[in-house]
Tab-separated table of C-alpha atoms and ligand atoms in Angstrom:
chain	number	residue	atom	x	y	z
A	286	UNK	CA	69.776	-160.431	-26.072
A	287	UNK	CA	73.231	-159.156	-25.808
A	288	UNK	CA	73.229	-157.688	-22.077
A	289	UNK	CA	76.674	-155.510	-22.993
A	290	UNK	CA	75.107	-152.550	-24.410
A	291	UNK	CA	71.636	-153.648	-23.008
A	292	UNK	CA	71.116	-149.685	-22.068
A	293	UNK	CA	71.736	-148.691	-25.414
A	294	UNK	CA	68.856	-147.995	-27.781
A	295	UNK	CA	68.221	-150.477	-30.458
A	296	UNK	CA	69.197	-148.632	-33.265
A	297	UNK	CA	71.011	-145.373	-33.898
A	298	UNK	CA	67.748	-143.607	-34.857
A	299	UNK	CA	66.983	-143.767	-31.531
A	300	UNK	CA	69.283	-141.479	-30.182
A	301	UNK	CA	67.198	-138.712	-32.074
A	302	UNK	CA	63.708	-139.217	-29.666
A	303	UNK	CA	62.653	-136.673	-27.160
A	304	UNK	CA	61.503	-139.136	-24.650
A	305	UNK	CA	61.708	-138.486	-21.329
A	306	UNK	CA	65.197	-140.663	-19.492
A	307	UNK	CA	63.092	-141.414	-16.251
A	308	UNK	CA	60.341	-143.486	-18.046
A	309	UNK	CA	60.616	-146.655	-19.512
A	310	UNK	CA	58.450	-146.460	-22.811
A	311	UNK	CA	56.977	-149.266	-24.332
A	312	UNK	CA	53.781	-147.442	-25.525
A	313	UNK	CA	54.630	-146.709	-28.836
A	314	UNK	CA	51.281	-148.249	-30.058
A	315	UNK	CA	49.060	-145.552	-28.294
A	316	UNK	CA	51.190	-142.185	-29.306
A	317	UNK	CA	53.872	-142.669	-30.714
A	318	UNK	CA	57.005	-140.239	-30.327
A	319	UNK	CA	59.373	-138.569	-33.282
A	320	UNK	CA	62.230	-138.310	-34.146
A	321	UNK	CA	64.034	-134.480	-33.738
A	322	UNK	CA	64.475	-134.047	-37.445
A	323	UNK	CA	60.607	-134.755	-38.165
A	324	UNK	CA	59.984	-132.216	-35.453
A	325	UNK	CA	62.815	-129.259	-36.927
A	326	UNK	CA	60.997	-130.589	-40.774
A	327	UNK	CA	57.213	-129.165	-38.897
A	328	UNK	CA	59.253	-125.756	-37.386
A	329	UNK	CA	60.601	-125.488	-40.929
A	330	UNK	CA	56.914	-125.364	-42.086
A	331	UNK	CA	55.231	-123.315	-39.296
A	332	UNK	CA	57.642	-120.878	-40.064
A	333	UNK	CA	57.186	-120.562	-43.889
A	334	UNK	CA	54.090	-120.183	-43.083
A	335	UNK	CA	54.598	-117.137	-40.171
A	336	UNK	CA	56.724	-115.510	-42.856
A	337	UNK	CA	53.678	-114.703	-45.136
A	338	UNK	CA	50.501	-116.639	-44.422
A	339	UNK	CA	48.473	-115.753	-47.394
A	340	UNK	CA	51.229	-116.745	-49.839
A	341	UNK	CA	51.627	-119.698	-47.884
A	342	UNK	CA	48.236	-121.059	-47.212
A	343	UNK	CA	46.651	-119.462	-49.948
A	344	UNK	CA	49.160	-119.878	-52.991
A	345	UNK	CA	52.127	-122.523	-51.945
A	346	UNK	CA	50.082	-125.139	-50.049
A	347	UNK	CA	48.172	-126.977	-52.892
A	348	UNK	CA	51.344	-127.548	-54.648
A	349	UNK	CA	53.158	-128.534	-51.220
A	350	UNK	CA	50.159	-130.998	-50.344
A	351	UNK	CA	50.374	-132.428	-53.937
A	352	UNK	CA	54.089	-133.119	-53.427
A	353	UNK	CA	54.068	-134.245	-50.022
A	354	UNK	CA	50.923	-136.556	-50.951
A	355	UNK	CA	52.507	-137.787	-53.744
A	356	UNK	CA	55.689	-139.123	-51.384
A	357	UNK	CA	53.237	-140.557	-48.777
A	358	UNK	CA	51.003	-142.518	-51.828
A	359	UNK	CA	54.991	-143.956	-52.426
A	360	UNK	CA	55.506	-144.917	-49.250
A	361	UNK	CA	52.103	-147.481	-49.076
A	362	UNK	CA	52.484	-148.438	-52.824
A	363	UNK	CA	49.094	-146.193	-53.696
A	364	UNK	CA	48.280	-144.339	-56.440
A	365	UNK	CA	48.536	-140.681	-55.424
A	366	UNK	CA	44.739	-140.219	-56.652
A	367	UNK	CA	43.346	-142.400	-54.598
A	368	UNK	CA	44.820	-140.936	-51.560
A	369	UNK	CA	43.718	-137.659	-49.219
A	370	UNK	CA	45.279	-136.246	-46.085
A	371	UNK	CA	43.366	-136.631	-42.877
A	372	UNK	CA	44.087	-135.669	-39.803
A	373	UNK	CA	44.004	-139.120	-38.279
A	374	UNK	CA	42.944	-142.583	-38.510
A	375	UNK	CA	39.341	-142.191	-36.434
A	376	UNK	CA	38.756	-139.229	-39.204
A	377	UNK	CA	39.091	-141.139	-41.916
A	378	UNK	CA	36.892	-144.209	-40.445
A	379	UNK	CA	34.126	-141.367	-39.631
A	380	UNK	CA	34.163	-140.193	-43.585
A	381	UNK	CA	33.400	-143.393	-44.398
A	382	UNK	CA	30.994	-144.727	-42.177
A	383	UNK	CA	29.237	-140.746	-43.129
A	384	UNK	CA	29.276	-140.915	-46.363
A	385	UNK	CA	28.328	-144.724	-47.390
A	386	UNK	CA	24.808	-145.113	-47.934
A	387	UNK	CA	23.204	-148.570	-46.500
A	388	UNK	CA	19.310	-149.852	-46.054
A	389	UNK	CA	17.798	-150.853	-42.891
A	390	UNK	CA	18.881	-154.521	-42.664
A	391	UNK	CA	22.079	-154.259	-44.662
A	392	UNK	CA	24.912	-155.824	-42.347
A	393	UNK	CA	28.467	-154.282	-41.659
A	394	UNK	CA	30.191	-157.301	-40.338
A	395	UNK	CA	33.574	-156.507	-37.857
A	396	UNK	CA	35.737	-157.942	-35.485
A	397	UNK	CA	35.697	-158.233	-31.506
A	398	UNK	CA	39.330	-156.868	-31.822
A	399	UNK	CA	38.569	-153.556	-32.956
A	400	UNK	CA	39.781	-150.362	-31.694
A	401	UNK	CA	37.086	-148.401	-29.158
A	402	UNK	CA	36.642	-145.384	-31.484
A	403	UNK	CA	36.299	-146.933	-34.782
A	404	UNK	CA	33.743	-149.182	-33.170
A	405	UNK	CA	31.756	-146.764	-31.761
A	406	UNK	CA	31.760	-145.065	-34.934
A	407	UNK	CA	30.067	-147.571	-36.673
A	408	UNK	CA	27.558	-147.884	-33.448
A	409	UNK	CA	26.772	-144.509	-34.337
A	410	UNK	CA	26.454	-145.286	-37.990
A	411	UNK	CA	24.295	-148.138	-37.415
A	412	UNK	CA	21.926	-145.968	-35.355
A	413	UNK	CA	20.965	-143.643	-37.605
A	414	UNK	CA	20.511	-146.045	-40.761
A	415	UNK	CA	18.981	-148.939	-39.643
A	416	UNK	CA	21.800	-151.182	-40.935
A	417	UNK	CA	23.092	-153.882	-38.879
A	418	UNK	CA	26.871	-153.711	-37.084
A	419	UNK	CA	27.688	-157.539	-36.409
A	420	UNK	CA	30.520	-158.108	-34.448
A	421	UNK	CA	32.295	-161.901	-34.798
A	422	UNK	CA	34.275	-163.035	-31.958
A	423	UNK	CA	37.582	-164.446	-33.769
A	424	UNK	CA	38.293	-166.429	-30.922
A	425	UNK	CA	42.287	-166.649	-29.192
A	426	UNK	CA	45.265	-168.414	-30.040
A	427	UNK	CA	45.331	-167.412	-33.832
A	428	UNK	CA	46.628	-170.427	-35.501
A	429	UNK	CA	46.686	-169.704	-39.695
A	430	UNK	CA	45.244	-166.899	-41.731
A	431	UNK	CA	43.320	-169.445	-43.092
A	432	UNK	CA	41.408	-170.443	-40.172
A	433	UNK	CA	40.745	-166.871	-39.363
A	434	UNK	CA	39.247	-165.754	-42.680
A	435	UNK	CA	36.865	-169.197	-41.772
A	436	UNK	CA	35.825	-167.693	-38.541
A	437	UNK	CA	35.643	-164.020	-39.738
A	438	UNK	CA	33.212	-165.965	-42.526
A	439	UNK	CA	30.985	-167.479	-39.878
A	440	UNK	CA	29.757	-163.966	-39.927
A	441	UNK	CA	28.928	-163.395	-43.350
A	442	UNK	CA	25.357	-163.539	-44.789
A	443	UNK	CA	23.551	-162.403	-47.620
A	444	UNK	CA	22.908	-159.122	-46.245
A	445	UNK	CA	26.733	-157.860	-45.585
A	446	UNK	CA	27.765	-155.275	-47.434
A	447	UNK	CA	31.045	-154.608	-45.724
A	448	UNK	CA	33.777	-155.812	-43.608
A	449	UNK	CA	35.503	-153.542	-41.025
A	450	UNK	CA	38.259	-155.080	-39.852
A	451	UNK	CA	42.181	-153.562	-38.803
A	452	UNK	CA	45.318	-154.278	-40.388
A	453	UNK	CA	46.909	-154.588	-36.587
A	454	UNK	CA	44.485	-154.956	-34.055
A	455	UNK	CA	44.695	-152.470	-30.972
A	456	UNK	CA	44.291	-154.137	-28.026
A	457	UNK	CA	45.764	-158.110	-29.945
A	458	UNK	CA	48.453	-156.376	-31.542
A	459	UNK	CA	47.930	-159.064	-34.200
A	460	UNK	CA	48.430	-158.493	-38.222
A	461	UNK	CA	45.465	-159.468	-39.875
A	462	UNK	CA	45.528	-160.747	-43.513
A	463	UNK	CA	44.028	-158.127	-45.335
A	464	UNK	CA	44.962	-158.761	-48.787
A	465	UNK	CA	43.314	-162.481	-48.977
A	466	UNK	CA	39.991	-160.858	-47.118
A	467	UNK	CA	40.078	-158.705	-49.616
A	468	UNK	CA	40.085	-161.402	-52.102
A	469	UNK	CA	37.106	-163.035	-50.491
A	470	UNK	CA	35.438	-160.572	-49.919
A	471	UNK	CA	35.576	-159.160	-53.481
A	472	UNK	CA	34.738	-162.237	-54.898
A	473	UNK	CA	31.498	-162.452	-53.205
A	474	UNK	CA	30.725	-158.522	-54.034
A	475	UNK	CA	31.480	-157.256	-50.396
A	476	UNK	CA	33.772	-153.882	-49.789
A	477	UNK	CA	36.050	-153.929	-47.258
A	478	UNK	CA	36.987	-150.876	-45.049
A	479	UNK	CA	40.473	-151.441	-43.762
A	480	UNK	CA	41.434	-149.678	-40.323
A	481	UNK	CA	45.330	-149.394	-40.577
A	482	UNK	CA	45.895	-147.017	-38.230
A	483	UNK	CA	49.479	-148.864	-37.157
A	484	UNK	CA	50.358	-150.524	-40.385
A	485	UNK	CA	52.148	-147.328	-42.433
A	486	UNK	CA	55.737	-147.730	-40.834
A	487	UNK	CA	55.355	-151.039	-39.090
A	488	UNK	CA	54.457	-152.901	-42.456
A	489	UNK	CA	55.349	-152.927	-45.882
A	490	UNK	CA	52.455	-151.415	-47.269
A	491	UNK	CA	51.280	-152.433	-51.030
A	492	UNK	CA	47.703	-150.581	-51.119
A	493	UNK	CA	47.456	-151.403	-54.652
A	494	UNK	CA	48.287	-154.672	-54.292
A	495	UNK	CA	45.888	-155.488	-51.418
A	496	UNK	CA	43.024	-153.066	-52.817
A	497	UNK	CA	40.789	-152.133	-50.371
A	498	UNK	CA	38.148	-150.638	-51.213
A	499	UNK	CA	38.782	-148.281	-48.182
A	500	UNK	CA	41.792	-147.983	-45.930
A	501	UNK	CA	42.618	-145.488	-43.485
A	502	UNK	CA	45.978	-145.276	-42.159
A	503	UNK	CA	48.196	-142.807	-39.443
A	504	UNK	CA	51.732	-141.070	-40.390
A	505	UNK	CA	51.992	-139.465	-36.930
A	506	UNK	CA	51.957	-143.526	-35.288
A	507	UNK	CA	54.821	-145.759	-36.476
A	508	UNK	CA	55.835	-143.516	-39.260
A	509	UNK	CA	56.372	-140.911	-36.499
A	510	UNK	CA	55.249	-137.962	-38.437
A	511	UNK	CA	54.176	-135.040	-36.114
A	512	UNK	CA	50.455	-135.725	-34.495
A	513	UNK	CA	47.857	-135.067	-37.262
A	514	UNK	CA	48.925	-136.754	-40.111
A	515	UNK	CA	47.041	-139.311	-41.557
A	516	UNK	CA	45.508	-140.536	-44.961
A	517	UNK	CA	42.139	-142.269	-46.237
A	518	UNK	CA	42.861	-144.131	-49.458
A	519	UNK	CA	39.905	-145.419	-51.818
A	520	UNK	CA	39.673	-147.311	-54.713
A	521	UNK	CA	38.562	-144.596	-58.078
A	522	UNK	CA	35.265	-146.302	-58.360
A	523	UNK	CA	34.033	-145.242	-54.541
A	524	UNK	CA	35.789	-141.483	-54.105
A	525	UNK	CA	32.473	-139.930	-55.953
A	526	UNK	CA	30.595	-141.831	-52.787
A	527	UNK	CA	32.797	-140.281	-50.282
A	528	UNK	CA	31.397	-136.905	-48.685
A	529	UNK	CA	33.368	-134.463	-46.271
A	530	UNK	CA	32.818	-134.278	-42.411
A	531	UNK	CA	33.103	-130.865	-42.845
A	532	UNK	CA	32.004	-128.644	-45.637
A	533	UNK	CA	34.196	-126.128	-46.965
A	534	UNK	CA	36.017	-124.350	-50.126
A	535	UNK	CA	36.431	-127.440	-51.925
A	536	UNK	CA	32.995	-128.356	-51.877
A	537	UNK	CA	31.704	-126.868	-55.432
A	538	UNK	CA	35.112	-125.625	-55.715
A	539	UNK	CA	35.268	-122.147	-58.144
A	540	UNK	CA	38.788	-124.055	-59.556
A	541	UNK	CA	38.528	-127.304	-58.740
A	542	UNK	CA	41.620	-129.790	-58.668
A	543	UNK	CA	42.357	-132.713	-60.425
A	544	UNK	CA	39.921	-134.727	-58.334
A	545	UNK	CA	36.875	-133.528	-56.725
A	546	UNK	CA	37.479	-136.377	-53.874
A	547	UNK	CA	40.974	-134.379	-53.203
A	548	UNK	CA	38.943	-130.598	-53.425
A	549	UNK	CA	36.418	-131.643	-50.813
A	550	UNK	CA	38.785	-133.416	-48.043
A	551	UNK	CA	41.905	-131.110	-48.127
A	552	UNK	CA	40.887	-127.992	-47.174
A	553	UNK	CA	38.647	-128.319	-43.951
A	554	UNK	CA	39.124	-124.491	-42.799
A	555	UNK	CA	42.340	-122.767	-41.450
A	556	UNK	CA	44.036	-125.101	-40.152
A	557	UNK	CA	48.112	-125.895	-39.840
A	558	UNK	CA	49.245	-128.157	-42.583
A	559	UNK	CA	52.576	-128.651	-41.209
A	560	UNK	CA	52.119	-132.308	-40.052
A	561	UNK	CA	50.958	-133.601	-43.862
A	562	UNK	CA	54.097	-131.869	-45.126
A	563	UNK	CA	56.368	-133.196	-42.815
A	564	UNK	CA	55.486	-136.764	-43.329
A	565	UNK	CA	58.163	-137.079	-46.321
A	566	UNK	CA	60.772	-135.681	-43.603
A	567	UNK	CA	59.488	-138.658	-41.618
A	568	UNK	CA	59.688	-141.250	-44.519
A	569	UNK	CA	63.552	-139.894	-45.031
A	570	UNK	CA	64.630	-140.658	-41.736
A	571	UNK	CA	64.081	-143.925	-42.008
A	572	UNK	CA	65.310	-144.363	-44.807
A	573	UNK	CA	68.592	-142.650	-43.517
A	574	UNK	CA	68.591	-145.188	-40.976
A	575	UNK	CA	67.779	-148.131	-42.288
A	576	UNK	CA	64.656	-148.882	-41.506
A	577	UNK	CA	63.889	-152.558	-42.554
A	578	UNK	CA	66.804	-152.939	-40.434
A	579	UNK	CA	65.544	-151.144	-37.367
A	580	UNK	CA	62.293	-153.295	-37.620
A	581	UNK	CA	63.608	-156.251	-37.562
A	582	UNK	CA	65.457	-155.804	-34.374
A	583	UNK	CA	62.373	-153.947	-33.316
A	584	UNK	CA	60.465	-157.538	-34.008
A	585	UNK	CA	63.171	-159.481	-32.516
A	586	UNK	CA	62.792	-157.716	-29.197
A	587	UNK	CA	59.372	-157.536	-29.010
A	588	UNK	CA	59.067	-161.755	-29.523
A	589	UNK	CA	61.623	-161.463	-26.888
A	590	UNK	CA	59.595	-159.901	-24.766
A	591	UNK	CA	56.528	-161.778	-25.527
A	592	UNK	CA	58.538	-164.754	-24.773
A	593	UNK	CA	59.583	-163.596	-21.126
A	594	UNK	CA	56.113	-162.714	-20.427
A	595	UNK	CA	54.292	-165.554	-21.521
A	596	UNK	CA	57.438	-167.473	-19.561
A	597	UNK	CA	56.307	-165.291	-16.299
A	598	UNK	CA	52.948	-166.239	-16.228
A	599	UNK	CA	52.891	-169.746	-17.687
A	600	UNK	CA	50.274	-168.536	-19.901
A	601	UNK	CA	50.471	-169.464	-23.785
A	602	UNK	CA	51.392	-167.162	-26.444
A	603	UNK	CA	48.127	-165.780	-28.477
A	604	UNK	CA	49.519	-166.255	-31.689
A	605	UNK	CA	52.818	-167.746	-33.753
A	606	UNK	CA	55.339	-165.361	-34.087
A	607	UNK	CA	54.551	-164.162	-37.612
A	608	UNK	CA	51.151	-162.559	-36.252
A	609	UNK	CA	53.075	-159.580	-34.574
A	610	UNK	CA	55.470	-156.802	-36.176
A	611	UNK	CA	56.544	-154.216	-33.504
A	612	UNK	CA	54.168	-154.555	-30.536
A	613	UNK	CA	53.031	-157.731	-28.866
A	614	UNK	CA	50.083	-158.607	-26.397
A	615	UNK	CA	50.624	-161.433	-23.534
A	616	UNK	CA	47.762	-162.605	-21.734
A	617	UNK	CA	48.428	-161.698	-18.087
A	618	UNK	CA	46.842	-163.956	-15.003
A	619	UNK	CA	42.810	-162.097	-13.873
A	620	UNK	CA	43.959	-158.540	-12.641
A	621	UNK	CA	42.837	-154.990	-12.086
A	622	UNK	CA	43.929	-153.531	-15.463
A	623	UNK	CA	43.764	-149.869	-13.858
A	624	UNK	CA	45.113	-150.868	-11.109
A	625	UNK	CA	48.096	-152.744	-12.823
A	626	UNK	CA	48.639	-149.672	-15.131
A	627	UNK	CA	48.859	-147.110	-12.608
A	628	UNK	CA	51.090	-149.082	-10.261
A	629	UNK	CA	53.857	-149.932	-13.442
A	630	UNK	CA	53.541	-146.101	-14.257
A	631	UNK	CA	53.187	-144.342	-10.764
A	632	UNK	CA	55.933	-146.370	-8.736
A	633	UNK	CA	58.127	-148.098	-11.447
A	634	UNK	CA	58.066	-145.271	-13.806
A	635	UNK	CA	56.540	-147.720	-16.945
A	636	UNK	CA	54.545	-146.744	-19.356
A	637	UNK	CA	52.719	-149.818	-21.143
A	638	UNK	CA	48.920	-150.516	-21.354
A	639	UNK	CA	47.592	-152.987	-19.558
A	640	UNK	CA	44.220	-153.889	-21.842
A	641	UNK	CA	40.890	-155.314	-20.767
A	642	UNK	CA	40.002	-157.372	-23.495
A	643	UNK	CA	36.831	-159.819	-23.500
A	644	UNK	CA	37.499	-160.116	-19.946
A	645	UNK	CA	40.209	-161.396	-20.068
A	646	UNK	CA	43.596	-158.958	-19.430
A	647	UNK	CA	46.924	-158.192	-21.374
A	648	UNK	CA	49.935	-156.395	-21.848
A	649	UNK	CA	50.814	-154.827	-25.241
A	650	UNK	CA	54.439	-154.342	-25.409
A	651	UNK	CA	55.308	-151.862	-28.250
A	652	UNK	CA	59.277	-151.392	-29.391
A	653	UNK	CA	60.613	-148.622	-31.336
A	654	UNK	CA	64.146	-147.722	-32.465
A	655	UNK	CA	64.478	-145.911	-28.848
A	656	UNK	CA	64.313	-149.219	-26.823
A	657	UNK	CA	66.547	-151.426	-25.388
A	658	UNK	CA	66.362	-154.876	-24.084
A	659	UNK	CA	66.922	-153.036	-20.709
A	660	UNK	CA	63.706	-151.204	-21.004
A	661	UNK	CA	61.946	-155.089	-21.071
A	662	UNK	CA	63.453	-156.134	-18.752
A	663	UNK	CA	62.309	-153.485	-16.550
A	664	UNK	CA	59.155	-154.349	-17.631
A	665	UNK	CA	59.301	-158.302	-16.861
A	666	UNK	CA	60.748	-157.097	-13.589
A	667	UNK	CA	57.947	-155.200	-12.473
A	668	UNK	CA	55.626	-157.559	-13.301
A	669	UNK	CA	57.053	-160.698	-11.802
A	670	UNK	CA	56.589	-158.539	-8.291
A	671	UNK	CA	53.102	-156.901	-9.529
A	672	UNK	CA	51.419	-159.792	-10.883
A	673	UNK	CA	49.192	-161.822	-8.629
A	674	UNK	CA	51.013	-164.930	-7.312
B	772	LIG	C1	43.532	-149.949	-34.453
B	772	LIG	C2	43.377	-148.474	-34.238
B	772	LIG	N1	42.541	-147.786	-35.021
B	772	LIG	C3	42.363	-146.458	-34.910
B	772	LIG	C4	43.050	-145.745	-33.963
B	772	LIG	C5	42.800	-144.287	-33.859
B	772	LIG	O1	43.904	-143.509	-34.159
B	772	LIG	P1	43.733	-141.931	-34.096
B	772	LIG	O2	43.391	-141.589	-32.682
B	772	LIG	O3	45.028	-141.386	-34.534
B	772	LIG	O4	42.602	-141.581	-35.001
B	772	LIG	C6	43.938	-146.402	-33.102
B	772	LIG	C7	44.683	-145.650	-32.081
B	772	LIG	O5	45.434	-146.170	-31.299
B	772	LIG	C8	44.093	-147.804	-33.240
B	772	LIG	O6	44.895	-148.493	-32.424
């Protein structure tokens, strides 16, 4: 890294970011912060709808939802139909796992690196149905795709019905090969429910390309839309299948919509709509800043951190290179996680998670356009003295 301008942020996009000076952030991954004009784009909306809330919410909004879904569906290559507003990721998984009908003995086959939420939803599923939640360890380093789909196999029987299994991984920070699971899967008459709560503004998204049969994604994480913006896309043949946490106007709607699937999921009550219709002011500003750009220095940064981690504690990096986009996890040497975390945060002002993960422990270094080699190498500094020797 270039140590002249070390300080700097990576990009100029990340001059616009209301993060705090005093505190190093490399916790993108967790809640992820926007950019000022994505925050003005939501004031812009609140207001509209303070100046006359009936016309707004009650006249404007399904036309401002259409057009604002219909720049989001762009944005990860999906067909506008097959895509609803939620308000996050966890929301989305929680539809599903509601609304899909399995027998006592049916198997939902996952991953052990899913996030805590989205497994417990599926705990919770299993309960009450009788189907079976089977969780395959897919075992550290990755080496190929290949050999991944192989070991994700190992869990497949005659009885699964679907794969859960992220896009990134939470606490691995790995990209997973959807589209060629997919594949598989389809070709052996298994759905796939795809948990892409970091993908949209990380990756390149193609959904109808990789077609899952279910993917739920978050605008408000590496898009940096305002907190509360997600989506749940699925494929035409399953939206009829698909039932709404909560039942409201759109459920045996007096004019229904186009789609019935879009009638029951986008009106949930009063609520403020202003995050799903700022996500195309979100989508603009990186494309005002060039944003394949900004990722790939994003990338760069975080492999260089990765690298001065792994080079800290000797320890081997958990996957090649091509496995990671914008965050990274490095195994770090037996440690109190909670202990780690608050001593980086309280005393050197850091704020990273430090992740218990199959009892083992790691870092998971996220980089947005805000940071700066500097900020890592606070980081490595800290934990060269924090680190057991
Ligand atoms: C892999 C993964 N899935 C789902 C979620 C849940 O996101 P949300 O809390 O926005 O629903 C997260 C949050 O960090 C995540 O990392």
């Amino acid at each position: 890294m270039d140590a002249s301008n070390a300080a700097q942020p990576l990009a100029e996009a990340g001059q616009h970011y209301l993060l705090r000076p005093d505190v190093v952030f490399l916790n993108h991954g967790s809640f992820g912060a926007r950019p000022r004009p994505v925050l003005d784009a939501a004031q812009h909306w609140q207001r509209e709808l303070e100046a006359q809330p009936v016309e707004f919410l009650g006249r404007r909004l399904p036309d401002l939802l259409r057009e604002a879904r219909a720049q989001v569906a762009r944005y990860v290559g999906a067909e506008p139909a097959n895509l609803v507003f939620v308000p996050n990721a966890t929301h989305g998984m929680n539809i599903i796992a509601r609304s899909l009908r399995f027998q006592p003995g049916d198997e939902i086959l996952s991953t052990d690196h899913e996030y805590g939420a989205v497994e417990r939803t599926w705990r919770f599923m299993s309960g009450h149905t009788g189907a079976v939640l089977r969780t395959q360890p897919l075992p550290l380093p990755m080496t190929t795709p290949e050999a991944l789909i192989d070991a994700l196999w190992q869990g497949v029987t005659p009885r699964t019905r679907l794969i859960v299994i992220s896009h990134i991984t939470s606490p691995t920070a790995l990209i997973f090969p959807i589209a060629a699971i997919c594949r598989r899967a389809h070709a052996e008459g298994i759905m796939v429910a795809v948990d892409g709560a970091h993908a949209p503004g990380q990756l390149e998204l193609n959904l109808e390309q990789i077609q899952p049969d279910f993917y739920v994604g978050n605008l408000h994480k590496w898009l940096s839309a305002p907190v509360g913006a997600g989506f749940l896309y699925a494929l035409p043949e399953h939206q009829a299948r698909l039932e709404p946490l909560v039942v409201s106007w759109g459920y045996e709607a007096r004019k229904p919509g186009p789609s019935r699937y879009q009638d029951y999921f986008e009106w949930i009550g009063t609520d403020d709509p202003s995050p799903y219709l700022s996500a195309p002011a979100a989508i603009a500003f990186q494309a005002q800043h060039d944003w394949p750009a900004v990722r790939a220095r994003c990338h760069a940064l975080a492999l260089h951190a990765r690298d001065a981690i792994d080079h800290l504690t000797g320890l081997p990096p958990i996957a090649p290179d091509a496995w990671f986009a914008q965050m990274c996890a490095c195994a770090l040497p037996p440690c109190d996680s909670e202990a780690l975390k608050a001593r980086l945060y309280d005393d050197d002002h850091i704020e990273v998670p430090i992740i218990d993960w199959n009892d083992r422990q790691f870092v998971r270094v996220s980089i947005q356009a805000y940071n700066s080699p500097a900020d890592v190498d606070r980081l490595v500094e800290a934990l060269a003295h924090r680190l057991p020797a």
